[in-house]
Amino acid sequence: MAEITRVPIQPIAKGSLTKLWLGVAAAIALGAGIAWAAVPAGVTVDTVQAGTGVNPGESDVLFVKYTGKLADGTVFDEWAPPPIPVEGFFPEGSPLFMGNVVPGFREGAMKMQKGGKYVMEIPASKAYGDAPPPGSQVPANADLTFDVELIDFMSEEDFQRRLQALQQVMQMQQERQGGAPGGQPGGAMPPSAQPVPMPQPAPPPQQ
């Protein structure tokens, strides 16, 4: 019977084991780096002035002052004061429904706090992508930047209750003006007393 030649396992030289583990760790780190680099850039929110309290929920109504800009600094959208007085009913700023904005704006807003000021960077993949709104200044596949001040936020139910209360008060004021609604010939209401329509901002915020 032929004798099997035995190949002994050579002992690992002193210090080689440490080098082996370092090599394995480096390979793992390199693989993780490649995997991380393959992940698309996400929404970033830089705090200019810290706010306080809890963060908005995904179905809340925000009241914000904002400016939307392209990468070259072109302003494509910004907030405007409401056309009628709403003091005592709604906070200052433009009302934005979280369900009506692009995913990136909603994602970033959920990291904000009341009273805070922020700079939000939204990649095109989480903004309009290759299909911006018709007539918009936003080109296809454009990254967006928003300067945002979160004045306040509330639930949509709370917003609806306040809206109804405001409309009732305005209706009472119209009736006190006498005769036809609004005191205008033929029952026409003056522009400043028209019932408040439900805001429908286009995503990202467009009034």
Coordinates of N, CA and C in Angstrom, one line a residue:
M1 N 0.9 -1.2 0.0 CA 0.0 0.0 0.0 C 0.9 1.2 0.0
A2 N 0.6 2.1 -1.0 CA 1.4 3.3 -1.1 C 1.2 4.2 0.0
E3 N 2.2 4.8 0.4 CA 2.1 5.7 1.6 C 1.6 7.1 1.0
I4 N 0.6 7.7 1.7 CA 0.1 9.0 1.3 C 1.1 10.0 1.8
T5 N 1.5 10.9 0.9 CA 2.4 11.9 1.2 C 1.7 13.0 2.0
R6 N 2.1 13.3 3.1 CA 1.4 14.3 4.0 C 2.1 15.7 3.8
V7 N 1.1 16.7 3.5 CA 1.6 18.0 3.4 C 1.2 18.8 4.6
P8 N 2.1 19.0 5.5 CA 1.8 19.7 6.7 C 1.4 21.1 6.5
I9 N 0.5 21.7 7.3 CA 0.1 23.1 7.3 C 1.2 23.9 7.9
Q10 N 1.8 24.8 7.1 CA 2.9 25.6 7.6 C 2.4 26.5 8.7
P11 N 3.1 26.7 9.7 CA 2.7 27.6 10.8 C 2.7 29.1 10.3
I12 N 1.7 29.8 10.7 CA 1.6 31.2 10.3 C 2.7 32.0 11.1
A13 N 3.5 32.8 10.3 CA 4.5 33.5 10.8 C 4.0 34.6 11.7
K14 N 4.8 35.0 12.7 CA 4.4 36.0 13.7 C 4.0 37.3 12.9
G15 N 2.8 37.9 13.2 CA 2.4 39.1 12.6 C 1.6 38.9 11.3
S16 N 1.7 37.7 10.7 CA 1.0 37.4 9.5 C -0.5 37.4 9.7
L17 N -1.0 36.9 10.8 CA -2.4 36.8 11.1 C -3.0 38.2 11.2
T18 N -2.3 39.1 11.8 CA -2.8 40.5 11.8 C -2.9 41.0 10.5
K19 N -1.9 40.8 9.6 CA -2.0 41.3 8.2 C -3.1 40.7 7.5
L20 N -3.4 39.4 7.7 CA -4.5 38.7 7.1 C -5.8 39.3 7.4
W21 N -6.0 39.6 8.7 CA -7.3 40.2 9.1 C -7.5 41.6 8.5
L22 N -6.4 42.3 8.5 CA -6.4 43.7 7.9 C -6.8 43.7 6.5
G23 N -6.2 42.7 5.8 CA -6.6 42.5 4.3 C -8.0 42.2 4.1
V24 N -8.6 41.3 5.0 CA -10.0 41.0 4.9 C -10.9 42.2 5.2
A25 N -10.5 42.9 6.2 CA -11.2 44.1 6.6 C -11.2 45.2 5.5
A26 N -10.0 45.3 4.8 CA -9.9 46.3 3.7 C -10.8 45.9 2.6
A27 N -10.9 44.6 2.3 CA -11.7 44.1 1.2 C -13.2 44.3 1.5
I28 N -13.6 44.1 2.7 CA -15.0 44.4 3.1 C -15.3 45.8 3.0
A29 N -14.4 46.7 3.5 CA -14.6 48.1 3.4 C -14.7 48.6 2.0
L30 N -13.9 48.1 1.1 CA -13.9 48.4 -0.3 C -15.2 48.1 -0.9
G31 N -15.7 46.8 -0.6 CA -17.0 46.4 -1.1 C -18.1 47.3 -0.6
A32 N -18.1 47.7 0.6 CA -19.1 48.5 1.2 C -19.1 49.9 0.6
G33 N -17.8 50.4 0.3 CA -17.7 51.7 -0.4 C -18.3 51.7 -1.8
I34 N -18.1 50.6 -2.5 CA -18.7 50.5 -3.9 C -20.2 50.4 -3.8
A35 N -20.7 49.6 -2.8 CA -22.1 49.5 -2.7 C -22.7 50.9 -2.3
W36 N -22.1 51.6 -1.4 CA -22.6 52.9 -1.0 C -22.6 53.9 -2.1
A37 N -21.6 53.9 -2.9 CA -21.5 54.8 -4.1 C -22.6 54.5 -5.1
A38 N -23.1 53.3 -5.1 CA -24.1 53.0 -6.1 C -25.5 53.5 -5.7
V39 N -25.7 53.9 -4.4 CA -26.9 54.3 -3.9 C -27.2 55.8 -4.4
P40 N -28.3 56.1 -5.0 CA -28.6 57.4 -5.5 C -28.6 58.4 -4.3
A41 N -28.1 59.7 -4.6 CA -28.1 60.7 -3.6 C -29.5 61.0 -3.1
G42 N -29.6 61.2 -1.8 CA -31.0 61.5 -1.2 C -31.2 62.9 -0.9
V43 N -32.3 63.2 -0.3 CA -32.6 64.6 0.1 C -31.7 65.0 1.3
T44 N -31.2 66.2 1.3 CA -30.4 66.7 2.4 C -31.1 68.0 2.9
V45 N -31.1 68.1 4.2 CA -31.7 69.3 4.9 C -30.6 69.9 5.8
D46 N -30.2 71.1 5.5 CA -29.2 71.8 6.3 C -29.9 72.8 7.2
T47 N -29.7 72.8 8.5 CA -30.4 73.7 9.4 C -29.6 75.1 9.4
V48 N -30.4 76.1 9.1 CA -29.8 77.5 9.2 C -30.2 78.1 10.5
Q49 N -31.4 77.8 11.0 CA -31.9 78.2 12.3 C -32.7 77.1 12.9
A50 N -32.3 76.6 14.0 CA -33.0 75.4 14.6 C -34.5 75.8 15.0
G51 N -35.4 74.9 14.8 CA -36.7 75.0 15.3 C -36.9 74.3 16.6
T52 N -38.2 74.2 17.0 CA -38.5 73.4 18.3 C -39.7 72.5 18.1
G53 N -39.8 71.6 18.9 CA -41.0 70.7 18.9 C -40.9 69.5 18.0
V54 N -42.0 68.9 17.7 CA -42.1 67.7 16.9 C -42.0 68.0 15.4
N55 N -41.8 67.0 14.6 CA -41.7 67.1 13.2 C -43.1 66.9 12.5
P56 N -43.3 67.6 11.4 CA -44.6 67.4 10.7 C -44.8 65.9 10.3
G57 N -46.1 65.5 10.2 CA -46.4 64.2 9.7 C -46.6 64.2 8.2
E58 N -46.7 63.0 7.6 CA -46.7 62.9 6.1 C -48.1 63.4 5.5
S59 N -49.1 63.7 6.4 CA -50.4 64.1 5.8 C -50.8 65.5 6.4
D60 N -49.8 66.2 7.0 CA -50.1 67.5 7.6 C -50.2 68.6 6.6
V61 N -50.6 69.8 7.0 CA -50.6 71.0 6.2 C -49.5 71.9 6.7
L62 N -48.5 72.3 5.9 CA -47.5 73.2 6.3 C -47.8 74.6 6.0
F63 N -47.3 75.5 6.9 CA -47.3 76.9 6.6 C -45.9 77.4 6.5
V64 N -45.5 77.7 5.3 CA -44.1 78.0 5.1 C -43.8 79.2 4.2
K65 N -42.6 79.8 4.4 CA -42.1 80.8 3.5 C -41.0 80.1 2.8
Y66 N -41.0 80.1 1.5 CA -40.0 79.3 0.8 C -39.6 80.0 -0.5
T67 N -38.5 79.6 -1.0 CA -38.0 80.0 -2.4 C -37.4 78.8 -3.0
G68 N -37.9 78.4 -4.2 CA -37.3 77.3 -4.9 C -36.4 77.7 -6.0
K69 N -35.2 77.1 -6.1 CA -34.2 77.5 -7.0 C -33.6 76.3 -7.8
L70 N -33.1 76.6 -9.0 CA -32.4 75.6 -9.8 C -30.9 75.7 -9.4
A71 N -30.2 74.8 -10.0 CA -28.7 74.7 -9.6 C -28.0 75.9 -10.0
D72 N -28.4 76.7 -11.0 CA -27.7 77.9 -11.4 C -28.2 79.1 -10.6
G73 N -29.1 78.9 -9.6 CA -29.6 80.0 -8.8 C -30.9 80.6 -9.3
T74 N -31.4 80.2 -10.5 CA -32.7 80.7 -11.0 C -33.8 80.4 -10.1
V75 N -34.6 81.4 -9.7 CA -35.8 81.2 -8.8 C -36.9 80.8 -9.7
F76 N -37.5 79.6 -9.5 CA -38.6 79.1 -10.3 C -40.0 79.2 -9.5
D77 N -39.9 79.4 -8.2 CA -41.1 79.5 -7.4 C -40.8 80.1 -6.0
E78 N -41.8 80.8 -5.5 CA -41.6 81.3 -4.1 C -43.0 81.6 -3.5
W79 N -43.0 81.7 -2.2 CA -44.3 81.9 -1.5 C -44.8 83.3 -1.7
A80 N -46.1 83.5 -1.6 CA -46.7 84.8 -1.6 C -47.8 84.9 -0.5
P81 N -47.9 86.1 0.1 CA -48.9 86.2 1.1 C -50.3 85.9 0.6
P82 N -51.2 85.4 1.4 CA -52.6 85.1 1.0 C -53.3 86.4 0.5
P83 N -54.3 86.2 -0.4 CA -54.9 87.4 -1.0 C -55.9 88.1 0.0
I84 N -56.3 87.4 1.1 CA -57.2 88.0 2.0 C -56.7 87.8 3.4
P85 N -57.1 88.7 4.4 CA -56.6 88.6 5.8 C -57.1 87.3 6.4
V86 N -56.2 86.5 7.0 CA -56.5 85.3 7.7 C -56.0 85.3 9.1
E87 N -55.6 86.5 9.6 CA -55.1 86.6 11.0 C -56.1 86.0 12.0
G88 N -55.6 85.2 12.9 CA -56.5 84.6 13.9 C -57.0 83.3 13.5
F89 N -56.9 82.9 12.2 CA -57.4 81.7 11.7 C -56.3 80.8 11.3
F90 N -55.3 81.3 10.5 CA -54.2 80.5 10.0 C -52.9 81.2 10.3
P91 N -51.8 80.5 10.5 CA -50.5 81.1 10.6 C -50.1 81.8 9.4
E92 N -49.0 82.6 9.5 CA -48.4 83.3 8.4 C -47.8 82.2 7.4
G93 N -47.6 82.6 6.2 CA -47.0 81.7 5.2 C -48.0 81.1 4.3
S94 N -47.4 80.4 3.3 CA -48.3 79.7 2.3 C -48.6 78.3 2.8
P95 N -49.9 77.9 2.7 CA -50.3 76.5 3.1 C -49.9 75.5 2.0
L96 N -49.2 74.5 2.4 CA -48.8 73.4 1.5 C -49.3 72.1 2.1
F97 N -50.0 71.3 1.3 CA -50.5 70.0 1.7 C -49.4 69.0 1.4
M98 N -49.0 68.3 2.4 CA -47.9 67.3 2.3 C -48.2 66.3 1.2
G99 N -49.5 66.0 1.0 CA -49.8 65.0 0.0 C -49.7 65.5 -1.4
N100 N -49.5 66.9 -1.6 CA -49.5 67.5 -2.9 C -48.1 67.9 -3.3
V101 N -47.1 67.6 -2.6 CA -45.7 68.0 -2.9 C -45.0 66.8 -3.4
V102 N -43.8 67.1 -4.1 CA -43.0 66.0 -4.6 C -42.4 65.2 -3.4
P103 N -42.1 63.9 -3.6 CA -41.6 63.1 -2.6 C -40.4 63.7 -1.8
G104 N -39.5 64.3 -2.5 CA -38.3 64.9 -1.9 C -38.7 66.0 -0.9
F105 N -39.6 66.9 -1.3 CA -40.0 68.0 -0.4 C -40.7 67.4 0.8
R106 N -41.6 66.4 0.7 CA -42.2 65.8 1.8 C -41.2 65.1 2.7
E107 N -40.3 64.4 2.2 CA -39.2 63.7 3.0 C -38.4 64.8 3.8
G108 N -38.0 65.9 3.1 CA -37.3 66.9 3.8 C -38.1 67.6 4.9
A109 N -39.3 67.9 4.6 CA -40.2 68.6 5.5 C -40.4 67.9 6.8
M110 N -40.4 66.5 6.7 CA -40.6 65.7 7.9 C -39.4 65.7 8.8
K111 N -38.3 66.4 8.4 CA -37.1 66.5 9.3 C -37.1 67.9 9.9
M112 N -38.0 68.7 9.6 CA -38.0 70.1 10.1 C -38.8 70.3 11.4
Q113 N -38.6 71.4 12.0 CA -39.4 71.8 13.2 C -39.9 73.2 13.1
K114 N -41.0 73.4 13.9 CA -41.6 74.7 13.9 C -40.7 75.9 14.2
G115 N -40.7 76.9 13.4 CA -39.8 78.1 13.7 C -38.4 77.9 13.1
G116 N -38.1 76.8 12.5 CA -36.8 76.6 11.9 C -36.7 77.1 10.5
K117 N -35.4 77.4 10.1 CA -35.1 77.8 8.7 C -34.1 76.8 8.2
Y118 N -34.3 76.4 6.9 CA -33.6 75.3 6.4 C -33.2 75.5 4.9
V119 N -32.2 74.8 4.4 CA -31.9 74.7 3.0 C -32.0 73.2 2.6
M120 N -33.0 72.9 1.7 CA -33.3 71.6 1.3 C -32.8 71.3 -0.1
E121 N -32.0 70.3 -0.3 CA -31.5 69.9 -1.6 C -32.2 68.6 -2.0
I122 N -32.9 68.7 -3.2 CA -33.7 67.6 -3.6 C -33.2 67.1 -5.0
P123 N -32.7 65.8 -5.1 CA -32.2 65.3 -6.4 C -33.4 65.2 -7.3
A124 N -33.1 65.2 -8.6 CA -34.2 65.2 -9.6 C -35.0 63.9 -9.5
S125 N -34.4 62.8 -9.1 CA -35.2 61.6 -8.9 C -36.3 61.7 -7.9
K126 N -36.2 62.6 -7.0 CA -37.2 62.8 -6.0 C -37.9 64.1 -6.1
A127 N -37.7 64.7 -7.3 CA -38.4 66.0 -7.6 C -39.3 65.7 -8.8
Y128 N -39.1 66.4 -9.9 CA -40.0 66.2 -11.1 C -39.4 65.1 -12.1
G129 N -38.2 64.7 -11.9 CA -37.6 63.7 -12.8 C -37.5 64.3 -14.2
D130 N -37.9 63.4 -15.2 CA -37.9 63.9 -16.6 C -39.2 64.4 -17.1
A131 N -40.2 64.7 -16.1 CA -41.5 65.2 -16.5 C -41.9 66.4 -15.7
P132 N -41.2 67.6 -15.8 CA -41.6 68.7 -15.0 C -43.0 69.2 -15.5
P133 N -43.7 70.0 -14.7 CA -45.0 70.5 -15.1 C -44.9 71.4 -16.3
P134 N -46.0 71.3 -17.2 CA -46.0 72.1 -18.4 C -45.9 73.6 -18.1
G135 N -45.1 74.3 -18.8 CA -44.9 75.7 -18.6 C -44.0 76.1 -17.4
S136 N -43.5 75.1 -16.7 CA -42.6 75.4 -15.6 C -41.2 75.8 -16.1
Q137 N -40.5 76.6 -15.3 CA -39.1 76.9 -15.5 C -38.2 75.8 -15.2
V138 N -38.7 74.7 -14.6 CA -37.8 73.6 -14.2 C -37.6 72.7 -15.4
P139 N -36.3 72.5 -15.8 CA -36.0 71.6 -16.9 C -36.1 70.2 -16.5
A140 N -36.1 69.3 -17.4 CA -36.1 67.9 -17.1 C -34.8 67.5 -16.3
N141 N -35.0 66.5 -15.4 CA -33.9 66.0 -14.6 C -33.1 67.0 -13.9
A142 N -33.8 68.0 -13.3 CA -33.2 69.1 -12.6 C -33.2 68.8 -11.1
D143 N -32.0 69.0 -10.4 CA -32.0 69.0 -9.0 C -32.5 70.4 -8.5
L144 N -33.2 70.4 -7.3 CA -33.9 71.6 -6.8 C -33.3 71.9 -5.4
T145 N -33.3 73.2 -5.2 CA -32.9 73.7 -3.8 C -34.0 74.6 -3.3
F146 N -34.4 74.4 -2.0 CA -35.4 75.2 -1.4 C -34.9 75.8 -0.1
D147 N -35.0 77.1 0.0 CA -34.9 77.8 1.2 C -36.2 77.8 1.9
V148 N -36.3 77.2 3.1 CA -37.6 77.0 3.7 C -37.6 77.5 5.1
E149 N -38.6 78.3 5.5 CA -38.9 78.6 6.9 C -40.2 78.0 7.3
L150 N -40.2 77.1 8.2 CA -41.4 76.4 8.7 C -42.1 77.2 9.8
I151 N -43.1 78.0 9.4 CA -43.8 78.8 10.4 C -44.6 78.0 11.3
D152 N -45.4 77.0 10.8 CA -46.2 76.2 11.7 C -46.7 75.0 10.8
F153 N -47.4 74.1 11.4 CA -48.1 73.0 10.7 C -49.3 72.5 11.5
M154 N -50.2 71.9 10.8 CA -51.4 71.3 11.5 C -51.9 70.2 10.7
S155 N -52.9 69.4 11.3 CA -53.5 68.3 10.6 C -54.4 68.9 9.5
E156 N -54.7 68.1 8.5 CA -55.7 68.5 7.5 C -57.1 68.7 8.1
E157 N -57.4 67.9 9.1 CA -58.7 68.1 9.7 C -58.8 69.5 10.4
D158 N -57.7 69.9 11.1 CA -57.7 71.2 11.8 C -57.8 72.3 10.7
F159 N -57.1 72.1 9.6 CA -57.1 73.1 8.6 C -58.5 73.3 8.0
Q160 N -59.2 72.2 7.8 CA -60.6 72.3 7.3 C -61.5 73.0 8.3
R161 N -61.4 72.7 9.6 CA -62.2 73.3 10.6 C -62.0 74.8 10.6
R162 N -60.7 75.2 10.5 CA -60.4 76.7 10.5 C -60.9 77.3 9.2
L163 N -60.8 76.6 8.1 CA -61.3 77.2 6.9 C -62.8 77.4 6.9
Q164 N -63.6 76.5 7.5 CA -65.0 76.6 7.6 C -65.4 77.8 8.5
A165 N -64.6 77.9 9.6 CA -64.9 79.0 10.6 C -64.6 80.3 9.9
L166 N -63.6 80.4 9.1 CA -63.2 81.7 8.4 C -64.3 82.0 7.4
Q167 N -64.8 81.1 6.7 CA -65.9 81.3 5.7 C -67.2 81.8 6.4
Q168 N -67.5 81.2 7.6 CA -68.7 81.6 8.3 C -68.6 83.1 8.7
V169 N -67.4 83.4 9.3 CA -67.2 84.8 9.7 C -67.3 85.8 8.5
M170 N -66.8 85.4 7.4 CA -66.8 86.3 6.2 C -68.3 86.4 5.7
Q171 N -69.0 85.3 5.8 CA -70.4 85.4 5.4 C -71.2 86.3 6.3
M172 N -71.0 86.2 7.6 CA -71.7 87.1 8.6 C -71.3 88.6 8.3
Q173 N -70.1 88.9 7.9 CA -69.7 90.2 7.6 C -70.4 90.7 6.4
Q174 N -70.5 89.8 5.4 CA -71.3 90.2 4.2 C -72.7 90.5 4.5
E175 N -73.3 89.7 5.4 CA -74.7 90.0 5.7 C -74.9 91.3 6.4
R176 N -73.9 91.7 7.3 CA -74.0 92.9 8.0 C -73.9 94.1 7.1
Q177 N -73.3 93.9 6.0 CA -73.1 95.0 5.0 C -74.5 95.4 4.4
G178 N -75.5 94.6 4.6 CA -76.8 94.9 4.2 C -77.2 94.4 2.8
G179 N -78.5 94.0 2.7 CA -79.1 93.6 1.5 C -78.5 92.4 0.8
A180 N -78.1 92.5 -0.4 CA -77.5 91.4 -1.1 C -76.2 91.1 -0.6
P181 N -75.7 89.8 -0.7 CA -74.5 89.4 -0.2 C -73.3 90.3 -0.6
G182 N -72.6 90.8 0.3 CA -71.5 91.7 0.0 C -71.9 93.1 -0.2
G183 N -73.2 93.4 -0.1 CA -73.6 94.8 -0.3 C -73.4 95.3 -1.7
Q184 N -73.2 94.4 -2.7 CA -72.9 94.8 -4.1 C -74.1 94.6 -4.9
P185 N -74.2 95.4 -6.0 CA -75.4 95.3 -6.9 C -75.4 93.9 -7.5
G186 N -76.7 93.3 -7.5 CA -76.8 92.0 -8.0 C -76.3 90.9 -7.1
G187 N -75.9 91.2 -5.9 CA -75.4 90.2 -5.0 C -74.0 89.8 -5.2
A188 N -73.2 90.6 -5.9 CA -71.8 90.2 -6.1 C -71.0 90.5 -4.9
M189 N -70.0 89.7 -4.6 CA -69.1 89.9 -3.4 C -67.9 90.7 -3.8
P190 N -67.4 91.6 -3.0 CA -66.2 92.2 -3.3 C -65.0 91.2 -3.3
P191 N -64.0 91.4 -4.0 CA -62.9 90.5 -4.1 C -62.3 90.1 -2.8
S192 N -62.2 91.1 -1.8 CA -61.6 90.8 -0.5 C -62.5 90.0 0.4
A193 N -63.8 89.7 -0.1 CA -64.7 89.0 0.8 C -65.1 87.7 0.1
Q194 N -64.5 87.3 -0.9 CA -64.8 86.0 -1.6 C -64.4 84.8 -0.6
P195 N -65.3 83.8 -0.6 CA -64.9 82.6 0.2 C -63.6 82.1 -0.2
V196 N -62.9 81.5 0.8 CA -61.5 81.1 0.6 C -61.5 79.7 -0.1
P197 N -60.9 79.6 -1.3 CA -60.9 78.3 -2.0 C -59.9 77.4 -1.3
M198 N -60.1 76.1 -1.5 CA -59.1 75.1 -1.0 C -57.8 75.3 -1.7
P199 N -56.7 75.6 -1.0 CA -55.4 75.7 -1.7 C -55.0 74.4 -2.4
Q200 N -54.6 74.4 -3.6 CA -54.1 73.2 -4.3 C -52.7 73.5 -4.9
P201 N -51.7 73.6 -4.0 CA -50.3 73.8 -4.6 C -49.8 72.7 -5.4
A202 N -49.2 73.0 -6.5 CA -48.6 71.9 -7.3 C -47.2 71.5 -6.7
P203 N -46.8 70.3 -6.8 CA -45.6 69.9 -6.2 C -44.4 70.1 -7.0
P204 N -43.2 70.6 -6.5 CA -43.1 71.2 -5.2 C -43.9 72.5 -5.1
P205 N -44.0 73.1 -4.0 CA -44.9 74.2 -3.8 C -45.1 75.2 -4.9
Q206 N -46.3 75.3 -5.4 CA -46.6 76.2 -6.5 C -48.0 76.8 -6.1
Q207 N -48.1 78.0 -5.9 CA -49.4 78.6 -5.6 C -50.1 79.1 -6.8

